[in-house]
Coordinates of C-alpha atoms in Angstrom, one line a residue:
M1 CA -32.8 18.9 4.1
N2 CA -32.4 16.6 7.2
F3 CA -30.4 17.4 10.1
K4 CA -30.0 16.9 14.1
I5 CA -28.0 19.5 16.4
N6 CA -26.6 18.6 19.2
P7 CA -28.7 20.0 22.2
I8 CA -25.5 21.5 23.3
F9 CA -26.3 24.0 20.5
E10 CA -29.8 24.0 20.1
N11 CA -29.5 27.8 20.6
S12 CA -27.4 28.6 17.5
T13 CA -29.5 26.3 15.2
E14 CA -30.3 29.3 12.8
S15 CA -26.6 30.0 12.6
I16 CA -25.6 26.7 12.0
L17 CA -28.3 26.1 9.3
G18 CA -26.9 29.5 7.7
N19 CA -23.2 28.5 7.3
V20 CA -23.8 25.2 6.1
K21 CA -26.7 26.7 3.7
N22 CA -23.8 29.3 2.2
F23 CA -20.8 26.5 2.5
S24 CA -19.7 26.7 -0.7
S25 CA -19.8 30.6 -1.0
T26 CA -18.0 31.3 3.0
G27 CA -16.1 30.6 5.5
E28 CA -12.3 29.7 5.6
L29 CA -11.1 26.7 3.6
F30 CA -9.5 24.3 6.0
G31 CA -6.7 21.5 4.5
N32 CA -6.4 20.4 1.2
G33 CA -10.0 19.1 -0.1
D34 CA -9.0 16.1 -2.2
R35 CA -11.7 14.6 -1.4
N36 CA -14.3 16.1 1.0
K37 CA -14.3 19.9 1.7
I38 CA -13.1 21.7 5.2
K39 CA -14.0 25.1 6.5
L40 CA -13.6 27.0 9.2
F41 CA -16.9 29.3 10.4
D42 CA -17.3 31.5 13.7
L43 CA -20.2 31.2 15.7
N44 CA -21.0 33.4 18.7
G45 CA -17.0 33.3 19.1
K46 CA -16.1 29.7 18.6
T47 CA -14.6 28.4 15.0
I48 CA -16.2 25.0 14.3
N49 CA -15.1 23.2 11.3
I50 CA -17.9 22.3 8.8
K51 CA -16.7 19.2 6.8
S52 CA -18.7 19.1 3.1
F53 CA -18.5 15.5 1.8
K54 CA -18.1 14.5 -1.7
I55 CA -21.2 13.4 -3.7
P56 CA -21.6 9.8 -3.3
N57 CA -22.1 7.9 -6.9
V58 CA -25.4 6.6 -7.3
F59 CA -24.9 3.3 -6.2
N60 CA -23.7 5.2 -3.0
K61 CA -26.9 8.0 -3.4
V62 CA -29.3 5.5 -3.4
A63 CA -27.4 2.9 -0.4
Y64 CA -27.1 6.5 2.0
K65 CA -30.8 7.3 1.7
Y66 CA -32.2 3.8 2.2
F67 CA -30.5 1.0 3.5
R68 CA -27.2 3.1 5.1
K69 CA -26.4 5.7 7.6
S70 CA -24.2 8.8 5.5
K71 CA -21.0 9.1 6.3
A72 CA -22.0 12.7 8.1
K73 CA -24.4 11.2 10.4
R74 CA -22.4 8.6 11.1
S75 CA -19.4 10.8 12.2
Y76 CA -22.4 12.2 14.3
E77 CA -23.1 9.5 16.0
Y78 CA -19.7 8.2 16.5
A79 CA -18.4 10.9 18.1
R80 CA -20.9 11.0 20.5
I81 CA -20.2 7.5 21.8
L82 CA -16.5 8.4 21.9
L83 CA -17.3 11.0 24.0
E84 CA -19.2 9.3 26.2
K85 CA -16.7 6.3 26.3
G86 CA -13.8 8.8 27.6
I87 CA -11.9 9.0 24.3
G88 CA -11.1 12.5 22.9
T89 CA -12.5 13.9 19.6
P90 CA -14.0 17.8 19.0
Q91 CA -17.1 18.2 20.4
P92 CA -20.1 17.3 17.3
I93 CA -22.5 19.6 16.6
A94 CA -24.4 18.7 13.7
F95 CA -25.1 17.1 10.7
F96 CA -26.9 17.8 7.7
E97 CA -27.9 15.7 4.7
K98 CA -29.9 16.8 1.5
F99 CA -31.5 14.4 -0.6
S100 CA -32.8 14.5 -4.4
L101 CA -35.0 11.9 -6.1
F102 CA -32.0 9.6 -6.8
G103 CA -30.4 9.8 -3.1
L104 CA -28.2 11.3 -0.9
K105 CA -27.0 14.7 -2.8
N106 CA -24.9 16.5 -0.3
S107 CA -24.0 15.9 3.6
Y108 CA -22.3 17.9 6.3
Y109 CA -20.2 17.2 9.6
V110 CA -20.2 19.8 12.4
S111 CA -18.0 19.9 15.2
E112 CA -15.9 22.2 17.1
H113 CA -12.5 23.1 15.9
L114 CA -9.7 22.2 17.9
N115 CA -6.6 24.0 18.0
V116 CA -3.5 21.4 18.2
D117 CA 0.2 21.2 18.4
L118 CA 0.4 18.3 15.6
T119 CA -0.4 15.1 14.1
F120 CA 0.4 12.2 14.3
R121 CA 1.5 12.3 10.8
E122 CA 4.7 14.4 11.7
I123 CA 6.0 12.3 14.4
V124 CA 5.9 9.7 11.5
E125 CA 7.7 12.1 9.2
I126 CA 10.1 13.6 11.9
S127 CA 12.3 11.3 12.7
N128 CA 14.2 13.5 14.9
Y129 CA 10.8 14.7 16.9
F130 CA 12.3 16.2 20.0
E131 CA 9.4 14.5 22.2
R132 CA 9.1 11.6 19.6
E133 CA 9.5 8.7 22.0
N134 CA 7.4 10.2 24.8
I135 CA 4.3 10.7 22.5
L136 CA 4.9 7.0 20.8
R137 CA 4.3 5.5 24.6
Q138 CA 1.6 7.8 25.3
F139 CA 0.0 7.2 21.9
A140 CA -0.1 2.9 22.3
K141 CA -1.9 3.6 25.9
F142 CA -4.4 5.5 24.2
T143 CA -4.7 2.8 21.6
F144 CA -4.9 0.5 24.6
N145 CA -7.4 2.3 26.5
L146 CA -9.7 2.7 22.7
H147 CA -9.2 -1.0 22.6
E148 CA -10.1 -1.8 26.3
K149 CA -13.4 0.3 25.4
G150 CA -14.3 -2.5 22.4
I151 CA -13.5 0.6 19.9
E152 CA -12.0 -0.1 16.3
F153 CA -11.5 2.6 14.8
L154 CA -11.1 1.6 10.9
D155 CA -9.7 4.6 9.7
H156 CA -6.9 4.7 12.6
S157 CA -4.1 6.5 10.8
P158 CA -1.6 9.1 11.0
G159 CA -3.1 12.0 10.0
N160 CA -6.8 11.2 12.0
T161 CA -5.2 11.1 15.0
L162 CA -4.7 15.1 16.5
I163 CA -2.5 15.5 19.3
K164 CA -2.9 18.4 22.0
K165 CA 0.3 19.1 24.0
M166 CA -1.0 19.6 27.5
S167 CA 2.1 19.8 30.1
T168 CA 6.0 19.5 29.9
D169 CA 5.3 15.2 29.9
Q170 CA 2.0 15.4 28.8
F171 CA -0.5 15.0 25.3
N172 CA -3.4 14.6 24.5
F173 CA -5.0 12.5 21.5
Y174 CA -8.3 13.1 19.7
L175 CA -9.4 11.4 16.8
V176 CA -10.7 12.8 14.0
D177 CA -12.9 11.5 11.0
L178 CA -14.7 8.9 12.1
N179 CA -17.3 7.8 10.2
R180 CA -15.9 4.2 10.0
M181 CA -16.0 2.1 12.9
K182 CA -16.9 -0.6 15.0
F183 CA -17.6 -1.1 18.7
H184 CA -17.2 -4.6 20.3
E185 CA -18.4 -6.3 23.7
K186 CA -14.5 -7.2 23.4
M187 CA -11.5 -6.7 21.1
D188 CA -9.5 -10.1 20.7
F189 CA -5.9 -9.7 20.1
E190 CA -5.7 -10.2 16.8
T191 CA -8.5 -7.6 16.1
R192 CA -6.2 -5.5 18.2
M193 CA -2.7 -5.9 16.2
K194 CA -4.5 -5.5 13.0
N195 CA -5.9 -2.1 13.5
M196 CA -2.8 -0.5 14.2
C197 CA -1.4 -1.6 10.9
R198 CA -1.5 1.8 9.4
I199 CA -0.4 4.2 11.9
T200 CA 3.4 3.9 11.0
P201 CA 5.5 2.1 8.4
R202 CA 8.7 2.6 10.8
Q203 CA 9.7 -0.7 12.4
D204 CA 11.6 1.5 14.8
Q205 CA 8.4 3.2 16.0
I206 CA 6.5 0.1 16.1
E207 CA 9.2 -1.2 18.6
V208 CA 8.1 1.3 20.9
I209 CA 4.7 1.1 20.7
S210 CA 4.6 -2.5 20.9
E211 CA 6.8 -2.4 24.1
E212 CA 4.4 0.0 25.7
Y213 CA 0.9 -1.8 24.3
A214 CA 2.5 -5.0 25.9
K215 CA 3.3 -3.9 29.2
C216 CA -0.7 -2.5 29.3
Y217 CA -1.7 -5.5 27.8
G218 CA -0.2 -8.2 29.7
K219 CA 1.5 -9.9 27.1
S220 CA 5.5 -9.9 26.1
K221 CA 6.9 -7.2 24.2
E222 CA 8.4 -9.9 21.4
E223 CA 4.7 -11.2 20.5
V224 CA 2.9 -7.9 20.5
F225 CA 5.8 -6.7 18.4
E226 CA 5.9 -9.5 15.7
R227 CA 1.9 -9.6 15.6
M228 CA 1.9 -5.7 14.8
W229 CA 4.8 -5.3 12.6
Y230 CA 3.2 -8.9 10.5
Y231 CA 0.0 -6.5 9.9
T232 CA 2.0 -3.1 9.2
S233 CA 4.1 -5.1 7.1
R234 CA 0.9 -6.5 4.9
F235 CA -0.6 -3.5 5.0
Q236 CA 2.6 -1.5 3.3
E237 CA 3.1 -4.1 0.8
K238 CA -0.8 -3.8 -0.5
Y239 CA -0.4 -0.2 0.0
K240 CA 2.8 -0.3 -2.8
K241 CA 1.0 -2.3 -4.9
R242 CA -2.2 -0.1 -5.6
Q243 CA 0.4 2.7 -5.5
M244 CA 2.4 1.2 -8.8
I245 CA -1.0 0.1 -10.4
K246 CA -2.2 4.0 -10.1
Q247 CA 1.4 5.5 -11.7
K248 CA 0.7 2.7 -14.3
L249 CA -2.6 3.7 -15.1
K250 CA -2.0 7.5 -15.3
V251 CA 1.3 6.5 -17.9

């Protein structure tokens, strides 16, 4: 087994290893586990989160052994980069990889488990959420800061942003599901706008986000909205077509 433990948690290496080895039979299941399974464990009074990635197909088994970093390894490394750059994400603890003769078999990413108030998904789905506009505006500033630091989060979607209320009107944002990212010296305008295409399909919410982003970026709110809504609409069209194809294949 190949693994790396965050130096902060080196004294707990044996306990973390034990939790990973016994992942299938112990721990509290978190979420629906459709693709990847997440379980919660206790580590010296602290709740930790272990994500077991789906066993890759034959092609990716080989790719992850010889040519590409596994999702678990990327998640760990990207989390450390985010924290170094001052972007919120659960503290990375470790990653583990199990290989066979045919390539990568199992992989795990271990992080601290955050108790938060909601995810961005609730903002999208609950139209009358009472603090929605404030959260949307703060989220726009958070994403602008992300882009200013050259971080293109390729899975920048509603379920991958955790939100914690810190005071009466202040919220902190934390990114999860980190294995797909690009890092730039500087992000251009089109890349920034395209990066936000999966956040929400709702035009009224895009209007608020784009207005606040425009203030930060120094462009007109009309120009920012036009490009953000263009990429959002295009993504939603492709998504609907994929869903229709899936439904037809099930019949």
